[in-house]
Structure formats: structure tokens, C-alpha cells
Short mmCIF file of C-alpha atoms and ligand atoms in Angstrom, two decimals:
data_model
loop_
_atom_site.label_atom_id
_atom_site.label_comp_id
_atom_site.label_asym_id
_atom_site.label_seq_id
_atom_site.Cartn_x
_atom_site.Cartn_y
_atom_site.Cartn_z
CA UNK A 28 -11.92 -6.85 -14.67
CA UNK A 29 -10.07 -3.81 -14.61
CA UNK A 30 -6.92 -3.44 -17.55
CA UNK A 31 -3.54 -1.87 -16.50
CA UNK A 32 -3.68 1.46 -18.63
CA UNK A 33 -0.13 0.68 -19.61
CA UNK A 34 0.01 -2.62 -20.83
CA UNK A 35 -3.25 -3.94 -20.60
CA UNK A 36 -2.90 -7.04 -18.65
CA UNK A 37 -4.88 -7.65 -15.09
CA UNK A 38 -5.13 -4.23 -12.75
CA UNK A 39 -4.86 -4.60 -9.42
CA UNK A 40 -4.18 -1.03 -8.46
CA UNK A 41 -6.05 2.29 -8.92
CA UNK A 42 -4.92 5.81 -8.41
CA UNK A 43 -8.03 8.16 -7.82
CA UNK A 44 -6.57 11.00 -9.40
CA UNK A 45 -5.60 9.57 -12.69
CA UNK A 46 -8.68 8.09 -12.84
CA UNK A 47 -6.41 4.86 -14.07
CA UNK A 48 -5.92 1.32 -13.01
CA UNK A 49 -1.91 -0.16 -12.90
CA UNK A 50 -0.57 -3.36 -12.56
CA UNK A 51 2.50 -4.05 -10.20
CA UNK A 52 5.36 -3.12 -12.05
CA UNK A 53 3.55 -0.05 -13.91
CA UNK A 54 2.19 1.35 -10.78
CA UNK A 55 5.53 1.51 -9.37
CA UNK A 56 6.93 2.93 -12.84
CA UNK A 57 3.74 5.42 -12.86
CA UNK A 58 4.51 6.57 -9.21
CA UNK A 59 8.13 7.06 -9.95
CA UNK A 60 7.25 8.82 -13.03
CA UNK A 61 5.19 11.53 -10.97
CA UNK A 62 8.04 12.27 -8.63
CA UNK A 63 9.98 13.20 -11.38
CA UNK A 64 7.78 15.25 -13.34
CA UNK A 65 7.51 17.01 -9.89
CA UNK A 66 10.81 17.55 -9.11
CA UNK A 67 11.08 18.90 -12.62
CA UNK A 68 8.17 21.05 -12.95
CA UNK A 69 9.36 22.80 -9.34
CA UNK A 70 12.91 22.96 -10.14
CA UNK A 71 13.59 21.04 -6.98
CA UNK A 72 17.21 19.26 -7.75
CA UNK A 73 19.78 20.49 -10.59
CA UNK A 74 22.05 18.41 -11.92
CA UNK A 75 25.32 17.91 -10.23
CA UNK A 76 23.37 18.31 -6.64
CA UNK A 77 24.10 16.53 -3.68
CA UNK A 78 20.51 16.12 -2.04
CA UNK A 79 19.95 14.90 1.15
CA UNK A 80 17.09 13.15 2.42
CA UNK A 81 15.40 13.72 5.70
CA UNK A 82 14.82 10.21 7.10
CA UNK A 83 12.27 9.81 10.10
CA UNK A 84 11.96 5.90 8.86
CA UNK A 85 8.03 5.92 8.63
CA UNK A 86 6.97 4.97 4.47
CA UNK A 87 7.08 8.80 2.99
CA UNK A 88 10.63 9.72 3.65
CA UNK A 89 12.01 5.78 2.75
CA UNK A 90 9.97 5.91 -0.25
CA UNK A 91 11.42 9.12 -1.28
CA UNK A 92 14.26 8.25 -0.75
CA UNK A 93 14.25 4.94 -3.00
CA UNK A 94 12.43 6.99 -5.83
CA UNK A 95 15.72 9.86 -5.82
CA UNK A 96 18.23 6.28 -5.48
CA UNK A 97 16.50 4.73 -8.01
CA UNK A 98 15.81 8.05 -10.82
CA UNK A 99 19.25 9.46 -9.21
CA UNK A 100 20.93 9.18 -12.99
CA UNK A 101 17.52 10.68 -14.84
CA UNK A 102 17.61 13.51 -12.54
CA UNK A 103 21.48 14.26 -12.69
CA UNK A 104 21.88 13.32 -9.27
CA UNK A 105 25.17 13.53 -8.02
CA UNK A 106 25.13 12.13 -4.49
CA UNK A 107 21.85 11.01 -1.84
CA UNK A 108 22.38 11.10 1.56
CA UNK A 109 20.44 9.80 3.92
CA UNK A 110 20.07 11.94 7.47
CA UNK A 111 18.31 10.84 10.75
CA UNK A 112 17.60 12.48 13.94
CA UNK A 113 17.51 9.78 16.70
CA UNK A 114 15.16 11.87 19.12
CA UNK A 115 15.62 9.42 22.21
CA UNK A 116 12.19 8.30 22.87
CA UNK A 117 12.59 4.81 24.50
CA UNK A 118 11.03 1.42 22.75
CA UNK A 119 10.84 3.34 19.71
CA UNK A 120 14.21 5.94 18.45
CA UNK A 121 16.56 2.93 18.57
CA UNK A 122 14.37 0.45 16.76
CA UNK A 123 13.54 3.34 13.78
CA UNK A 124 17.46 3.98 13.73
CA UNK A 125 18.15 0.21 12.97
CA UNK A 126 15.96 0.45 10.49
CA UNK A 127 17.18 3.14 8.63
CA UNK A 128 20.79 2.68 9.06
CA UNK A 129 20.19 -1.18 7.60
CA UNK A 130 17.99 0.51 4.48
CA UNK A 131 20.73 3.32 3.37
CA UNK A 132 23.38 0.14 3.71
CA UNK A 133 21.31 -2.11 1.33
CA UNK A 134 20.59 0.97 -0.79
CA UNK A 135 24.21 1.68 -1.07
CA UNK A 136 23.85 5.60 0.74
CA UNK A 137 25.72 7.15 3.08
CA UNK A 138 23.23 7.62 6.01
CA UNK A 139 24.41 10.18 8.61
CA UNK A 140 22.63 9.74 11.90
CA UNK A 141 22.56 12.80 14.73
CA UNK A 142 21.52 11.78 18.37
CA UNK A 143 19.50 14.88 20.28
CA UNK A 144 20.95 13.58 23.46
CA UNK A 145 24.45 13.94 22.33
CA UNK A 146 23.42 17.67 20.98
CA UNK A 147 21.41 18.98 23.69
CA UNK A 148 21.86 16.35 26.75
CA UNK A 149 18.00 15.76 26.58
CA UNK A 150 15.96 13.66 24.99
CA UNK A 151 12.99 15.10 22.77
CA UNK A 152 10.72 13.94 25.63
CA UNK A 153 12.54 15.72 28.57
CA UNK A 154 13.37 18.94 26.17
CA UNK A 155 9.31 18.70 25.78
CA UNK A 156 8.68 18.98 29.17
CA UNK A 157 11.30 21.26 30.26
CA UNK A 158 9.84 23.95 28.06
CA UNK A 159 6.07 23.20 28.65
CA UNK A 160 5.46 22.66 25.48
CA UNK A 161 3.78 20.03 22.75
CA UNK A 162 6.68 17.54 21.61
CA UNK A 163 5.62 17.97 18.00
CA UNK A 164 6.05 21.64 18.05
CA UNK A 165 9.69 21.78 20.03
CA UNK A 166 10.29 18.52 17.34
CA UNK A 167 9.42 20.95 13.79
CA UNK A 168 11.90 23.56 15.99
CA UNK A 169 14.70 21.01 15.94
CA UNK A 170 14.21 18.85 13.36
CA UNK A 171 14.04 22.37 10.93
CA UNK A 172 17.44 23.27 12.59
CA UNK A 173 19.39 20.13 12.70
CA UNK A 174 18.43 19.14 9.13
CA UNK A 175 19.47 22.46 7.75
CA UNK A 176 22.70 22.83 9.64
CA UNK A 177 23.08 19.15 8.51
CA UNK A 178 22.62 19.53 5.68
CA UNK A 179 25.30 22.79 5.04
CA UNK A 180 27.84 20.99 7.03
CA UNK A 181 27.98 18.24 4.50
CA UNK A 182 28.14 20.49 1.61
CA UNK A 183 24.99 19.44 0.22
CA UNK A 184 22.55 21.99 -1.70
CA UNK A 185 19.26 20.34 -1.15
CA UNK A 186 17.34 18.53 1.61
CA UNK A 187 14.09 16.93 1.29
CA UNK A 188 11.26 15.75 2.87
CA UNK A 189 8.77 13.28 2.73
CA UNK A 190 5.65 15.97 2.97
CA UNK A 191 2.89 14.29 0.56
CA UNK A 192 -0.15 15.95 -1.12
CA UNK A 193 -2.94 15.03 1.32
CA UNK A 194 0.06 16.53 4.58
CA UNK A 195 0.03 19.66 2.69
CA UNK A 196 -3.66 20.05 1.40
CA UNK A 197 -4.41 18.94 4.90
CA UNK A 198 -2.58 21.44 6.91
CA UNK A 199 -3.31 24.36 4.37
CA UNK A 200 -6.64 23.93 4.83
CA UNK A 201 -6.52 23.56 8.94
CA UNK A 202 -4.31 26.88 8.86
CA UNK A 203 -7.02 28.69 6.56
CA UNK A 204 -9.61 27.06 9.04
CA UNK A 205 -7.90 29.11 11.85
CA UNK A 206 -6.73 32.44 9.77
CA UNK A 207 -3.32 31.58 10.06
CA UNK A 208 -1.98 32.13 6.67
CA UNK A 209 1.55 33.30 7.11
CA UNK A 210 2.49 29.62 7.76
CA UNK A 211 0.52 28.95 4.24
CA UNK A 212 3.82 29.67 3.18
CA UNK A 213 5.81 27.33 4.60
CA UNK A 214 3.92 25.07 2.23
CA UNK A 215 5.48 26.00 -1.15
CA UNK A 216 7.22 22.78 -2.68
CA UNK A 217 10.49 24.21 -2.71
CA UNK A 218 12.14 27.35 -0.80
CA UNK A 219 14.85 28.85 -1.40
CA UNK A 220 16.37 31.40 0.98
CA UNK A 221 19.71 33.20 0.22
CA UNK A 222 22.08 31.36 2.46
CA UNK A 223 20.61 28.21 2.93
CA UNK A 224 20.41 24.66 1.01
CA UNK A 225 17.21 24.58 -1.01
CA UNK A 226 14.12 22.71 0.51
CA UNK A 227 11.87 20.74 -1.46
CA UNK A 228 9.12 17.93 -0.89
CA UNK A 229 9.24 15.90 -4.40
CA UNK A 230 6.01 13.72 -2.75
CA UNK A 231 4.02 17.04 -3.59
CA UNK A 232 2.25 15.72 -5.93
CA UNK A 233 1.30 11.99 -5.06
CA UNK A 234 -1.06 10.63 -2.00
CA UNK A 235 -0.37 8.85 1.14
CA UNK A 236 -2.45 5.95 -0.24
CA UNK A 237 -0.20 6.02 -3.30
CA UNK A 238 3.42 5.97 -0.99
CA UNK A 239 1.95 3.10 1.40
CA UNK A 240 1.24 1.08 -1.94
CA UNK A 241 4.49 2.07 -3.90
CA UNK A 242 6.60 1.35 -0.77
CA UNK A 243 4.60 -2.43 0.07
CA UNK A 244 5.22 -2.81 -3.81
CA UNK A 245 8.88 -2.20 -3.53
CA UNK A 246 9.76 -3.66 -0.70
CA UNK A 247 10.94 -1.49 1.95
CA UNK A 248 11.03 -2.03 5.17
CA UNK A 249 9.23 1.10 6.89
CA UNK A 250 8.88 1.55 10.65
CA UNK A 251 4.47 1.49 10.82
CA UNK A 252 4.30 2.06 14.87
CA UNK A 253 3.69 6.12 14.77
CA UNK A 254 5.62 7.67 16.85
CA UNK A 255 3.90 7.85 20.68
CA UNK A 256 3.36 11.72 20.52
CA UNK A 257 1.82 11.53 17.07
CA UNK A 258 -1.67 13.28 17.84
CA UNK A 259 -4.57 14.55 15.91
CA UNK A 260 -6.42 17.00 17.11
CA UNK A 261 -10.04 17.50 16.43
CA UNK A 262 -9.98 20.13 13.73
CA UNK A 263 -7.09 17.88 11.81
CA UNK A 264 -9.57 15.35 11.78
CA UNK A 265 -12.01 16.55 11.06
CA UNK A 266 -10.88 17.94 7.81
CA UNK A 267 -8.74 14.69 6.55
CA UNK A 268 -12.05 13.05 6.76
CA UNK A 269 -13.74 16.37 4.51
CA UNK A 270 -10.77 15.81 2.43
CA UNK A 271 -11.02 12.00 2.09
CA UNK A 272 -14.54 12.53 1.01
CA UNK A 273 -14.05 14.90 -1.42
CA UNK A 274 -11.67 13.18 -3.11
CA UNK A 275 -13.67 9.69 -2.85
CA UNK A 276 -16.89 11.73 -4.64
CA UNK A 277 -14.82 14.08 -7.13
CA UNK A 278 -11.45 11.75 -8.03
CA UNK A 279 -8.77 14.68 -8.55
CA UNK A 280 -10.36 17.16 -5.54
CA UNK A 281 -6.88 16.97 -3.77
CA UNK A 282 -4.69 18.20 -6.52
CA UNK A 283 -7.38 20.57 -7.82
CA UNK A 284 -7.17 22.00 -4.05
CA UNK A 285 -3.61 21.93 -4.08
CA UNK A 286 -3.40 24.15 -7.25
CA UNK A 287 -5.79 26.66 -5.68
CA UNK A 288 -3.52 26.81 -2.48
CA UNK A 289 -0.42 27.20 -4.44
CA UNK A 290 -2.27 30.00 -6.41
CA UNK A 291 -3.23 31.34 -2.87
CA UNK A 292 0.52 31.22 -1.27
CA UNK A 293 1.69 32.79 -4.41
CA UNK A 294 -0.78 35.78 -4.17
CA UNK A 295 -0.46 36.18 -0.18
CA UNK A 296 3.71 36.33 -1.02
CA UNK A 297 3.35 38.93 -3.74
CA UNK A 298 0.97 40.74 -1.53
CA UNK A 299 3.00 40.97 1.42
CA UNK A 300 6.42 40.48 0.35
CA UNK A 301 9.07 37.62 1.63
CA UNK A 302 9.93 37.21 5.38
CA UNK A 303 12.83 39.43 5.55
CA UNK A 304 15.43 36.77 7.09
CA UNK A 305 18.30 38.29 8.79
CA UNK A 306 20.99 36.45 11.26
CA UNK A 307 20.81 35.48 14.15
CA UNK A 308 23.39 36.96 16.43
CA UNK A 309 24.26 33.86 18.15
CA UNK A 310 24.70 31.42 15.88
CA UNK A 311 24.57 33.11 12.71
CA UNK A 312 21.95 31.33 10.52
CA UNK A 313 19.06 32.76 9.11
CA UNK A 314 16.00 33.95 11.20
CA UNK A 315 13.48 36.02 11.08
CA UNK A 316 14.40 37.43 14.52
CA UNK A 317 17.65 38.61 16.19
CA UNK A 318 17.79 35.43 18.02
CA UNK A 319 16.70 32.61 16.51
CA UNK A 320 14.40 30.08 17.87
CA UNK A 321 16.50 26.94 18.63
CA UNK A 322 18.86 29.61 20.46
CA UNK A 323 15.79 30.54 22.13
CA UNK A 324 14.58 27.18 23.21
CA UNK A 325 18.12 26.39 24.51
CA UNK A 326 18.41 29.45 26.45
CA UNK A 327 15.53 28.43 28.24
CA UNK A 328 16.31 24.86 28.87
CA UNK A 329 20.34 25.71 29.92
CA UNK A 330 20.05 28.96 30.49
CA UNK A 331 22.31 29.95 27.66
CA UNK A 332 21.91 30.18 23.86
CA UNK A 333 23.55 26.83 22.52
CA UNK A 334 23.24 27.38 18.59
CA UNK A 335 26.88 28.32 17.98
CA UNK A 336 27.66 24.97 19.80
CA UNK A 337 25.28 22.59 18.39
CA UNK A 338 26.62 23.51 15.19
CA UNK A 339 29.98 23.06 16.05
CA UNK A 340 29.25 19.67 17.64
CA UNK A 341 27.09 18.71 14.27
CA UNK A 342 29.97 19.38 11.84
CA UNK A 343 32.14 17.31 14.35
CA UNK A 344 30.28 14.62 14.01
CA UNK A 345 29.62 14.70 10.64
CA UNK A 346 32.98 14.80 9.60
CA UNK A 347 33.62 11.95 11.75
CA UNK A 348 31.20 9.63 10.41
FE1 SF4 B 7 8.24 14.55 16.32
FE2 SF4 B 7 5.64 14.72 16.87
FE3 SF4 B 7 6.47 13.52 14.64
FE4 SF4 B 7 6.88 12.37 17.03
S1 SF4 B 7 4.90 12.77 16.06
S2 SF4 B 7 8.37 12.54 15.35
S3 SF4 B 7 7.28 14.17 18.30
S4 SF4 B 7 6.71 15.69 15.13
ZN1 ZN B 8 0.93 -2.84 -16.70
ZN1 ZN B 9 20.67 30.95 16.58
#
């Protein structure tokens, strides 16, 4: 029978990379305990922050944001917020808001929800369509702008996301797969562009396997239906199942790989210098073009460039709430 490396009694849980068994309570305390260190070693949140939390309602995003509730005093915390994008897709946006509003309530945060509808008129899956393109890419497009306009217009300095180690060890690897390593660096832990609030994934460093434990251990109540458009295509597949293999035969092959990427990002930066934002000269946040993309997409869906509005209309309703 396997001991709890902490305190020796029955083990019922193992993490792979620590090549340790946990009971219960120290698996949660170990898990909690990595987050940290993470958020440390990256220099993710200083004290006196107000961070918010990018809430989609599935187990990464509510477990982070338990873990920053829970170590918000260790970390010098001084506020968590909890923001959600309701993205109108019927039999599913409504029930994932519930759940989230009812969470941040019984977790005592202010949760700050945005509707797309009320933003754009459209729903994610009728904005999909109208621009003949994959929901999950116009999604990252609005999703990336909402949360960081959000995010400014509550005076916060940080906003997180749920991104784990096997999401970005997964997608590094598909975008080396297909040569595309200027998105590589959209991978880093944290960025931090003049102008903007400081992005950071504190779930760097611990598994899915790990999150879907620590949040059944804890108790919180996560959506599990995936999201209709959630799709895998073949190459993603195939190399979570290389990855899942690797790590079953070599315990530790994720984080080992995810050292070698960040070694990789950190060369390919040095090597060709930072992106070179600028503003965009519609709505006036950053971009790395003279129009920026969500004024792009908008032009083509109304036939005019909308940022300027939508951020208006965010900081309205932000106030308001
Ligand atoms: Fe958005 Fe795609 Fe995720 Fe659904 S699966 S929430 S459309 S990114
Ligand atoms: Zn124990
Ligand atoms: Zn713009």
C-alpha cells in the first residue's frame, strides 16, 4: 500500500511528476503549494495586485481561481475578480453562467459577467459564420480582447488564465510540428506588454490530471459538457496521445519538455526581438498592426470598425455591475 509522502498514512493519489503518492488533504495542500511556487518563480502577481481571473466555468479556470481565493493572503493578494464571457451558444452559455455566477457568490468574489450579444449583437455562433471562419479562432480573437479591455476597465493589473502544462506543452509542440514558431511565444507564462495588465497562467506548472483531481477533491462545481465547438483535430491528437505516453514511460517528460520550450521561446525572442506593438488607430489598444484585429473582424461583420465602442459599452457595464 502506497504511504502519503507527507504524513505517511494511506495514499490514494499519485502525481507522475513528483514521482510521490498524497493523501486527500496533502494532495490538495501539495497542488496548492505548486501554484504558488509558480506564481513566484514567474513573478506573475505582486503584492497589492488586483488579479482577475478569466472564468470559462470548465475545472482549470474554477480551480485557479479557488487556489488565488484560497493563497490570496500568502501571495499579497489584494482583490480576485472573477470575469466571464457569456458567448450565447444555446443549451449551454446560460447553464455555464449559473454556474459561475453561484461559485464567485459562495467564494465571496465579485464576478463580472460580459454578454457578446449585448457587445456585438451576435452570438459567437452567428459572428462564426458571418466571417467564415472556425468558432474557436474568432473565440481566442474576442475572448483576448474582452478580457484585456476587462480587465483595464476595472483597474486591475493582472488577468489569468487557466492554461495548464499538458495545453501548453501540447500546443508548443503542434506549432513546432507545423513551423509556426512566432505563436511559440504566446506561450511564455507571463507577458507583459507596456500598456497592458500583465498576463499570466499560474497552472503552468501542474497537469490536467492534477486540476480534475484537486478540483473533485475540493469540491467545486465545474461545468464537464465541453463546449459544442470544442474540436481536435488530427495532428492535436495525435500528439496528446505522444505526450501522454511519454510521460506514462518517463514520469517528469512534460515538465522536462516544458523547460526545453521555455529555453526555446526565450532564444527565438532574443533572436528576433519583441513584436513591436503599436496602437491601433481605432480603438487605441495595442496591436501589432494599424488596425487591430477585433476592429477588423467587426468591420467585416457591420461594416464598420466597432473597437472604440465595445470598449465604451464594456466600461459601462462594468461600472454598472
Ligand atoms: Fe470558444 Fe472554441 Fe473554447 Fe468553445 S471550444 S469556448 S468556441 S475556444
Ligand atoms: Zn498525507
Ligand atoms: Zn482596435
Amino acid at each position: 500500500m502506497a504511504k502519503c509522502r507527507r504524513c505517511g498514512r494511506e495514499a490514494e493519489y499519485r502525481v507522475s511528476y513528483a514521482k510521490a503518492w498524497f493523501c486527500r488533504e496533502h494532495f490538495i495542500e501539495y497542488f496548492e503549494e505548486r501554484v504558488v511556487e509558480a506564481v513566484r518563480k514567474h513573478r506573475m502577481i505582486k503584492p497589492g495586485d488586483r488579479v482577475v481571473v478569466a472564468v470559462s466555468g470548465g475545472k482549470d479556470s474554477m480551480s485557479l481561481l479557488t487556489v488565488l481565493v484560497k493563497q490570496a493572503r500568502e501571495l499579497g493578494i489584494r482583490e480576485v475578480i472573477g470575469l466571464h464571457l457569456n458567448l450565447g451558444i444555446d443549451g449551454f452559455s446560460e447553464h455555464v453562467e449559473s454556474v459561475v455566477r453561484e461559485y464567485c457568490e459562495r467564494l465571496g468574489v465579485k464576478c463580472h459577467v460580459i454578454h457578446l450579444r449585448d457587445l456585438l449583437g451576435l452570438s459567437l455562433p452567428e459572428l462564426a459564420s458571418k466571417v467564415r471562419r472556425p468558432p474557436c479562432s474568432v473565440c481566442g480573437l474576442v475572448k483576448r480582447y474582452v478580457f484585456t479591455v476587462s480587465t483595464m476597465a476595472v483597474n486591475a493589473s493582472v488577468l489569468v488564465t487557466g492554461h495548464h502544462l499538458d495545453d501548453v506543452v501540447k500546443y508548443a509542440l503542434k506549432n513546432i510540428y507545423v513551423g509556426d514558431y512566432r505563436s511559440l511565444t504566446s506561450l511564455k507564462p507571463v507577458s507583459v506588454e507596456e500598456g497592458l495588465p500583465v498576463k499570466a497562467r499560474p497552472l503552468i506548472s501542474v497537469g490536467e490530471r492534477d486540476i480534475e483531481t484537486y478540483a473533485k477533491l475540493s469540491g467545486i462545481p465545474y461545468v464537464e459538457a465541453k463546449c459544442p465547438f470544442k474540436h481536435e483535430g488530427d495532428a492535436e491528437k495525435a500528439v496528446r496521445v505522444f505526450i501522454s505516453e511519454l510521460e506514462e514511460s518517463n514520469p517528469g517528460a512534460k515538465l522536462t519538455l516544458l523547460s526545453s520550450i521555455s529555453k526555446l521561446i526565450h532564444e527565438y525572442i532574443e533572436s528576433r526581438g519583441s513584436r513591436g506593438l503599436t496602437r491601433c488607430s481605432i480603438c487605441g489598444m495595442p496591436s501589432s498592426s494599424e488596425v487591430c484585429g477585433f476592429c477588423r473582424l467587426t468591420k467585416r461583420v457591420h461594416g464598420k470598425y466597432m473597437g472604440a465602442d465595445v470598449t465604451s459599452k464594456i466600461k459601462e457595464s462594468l461600472n454598472a455591475s
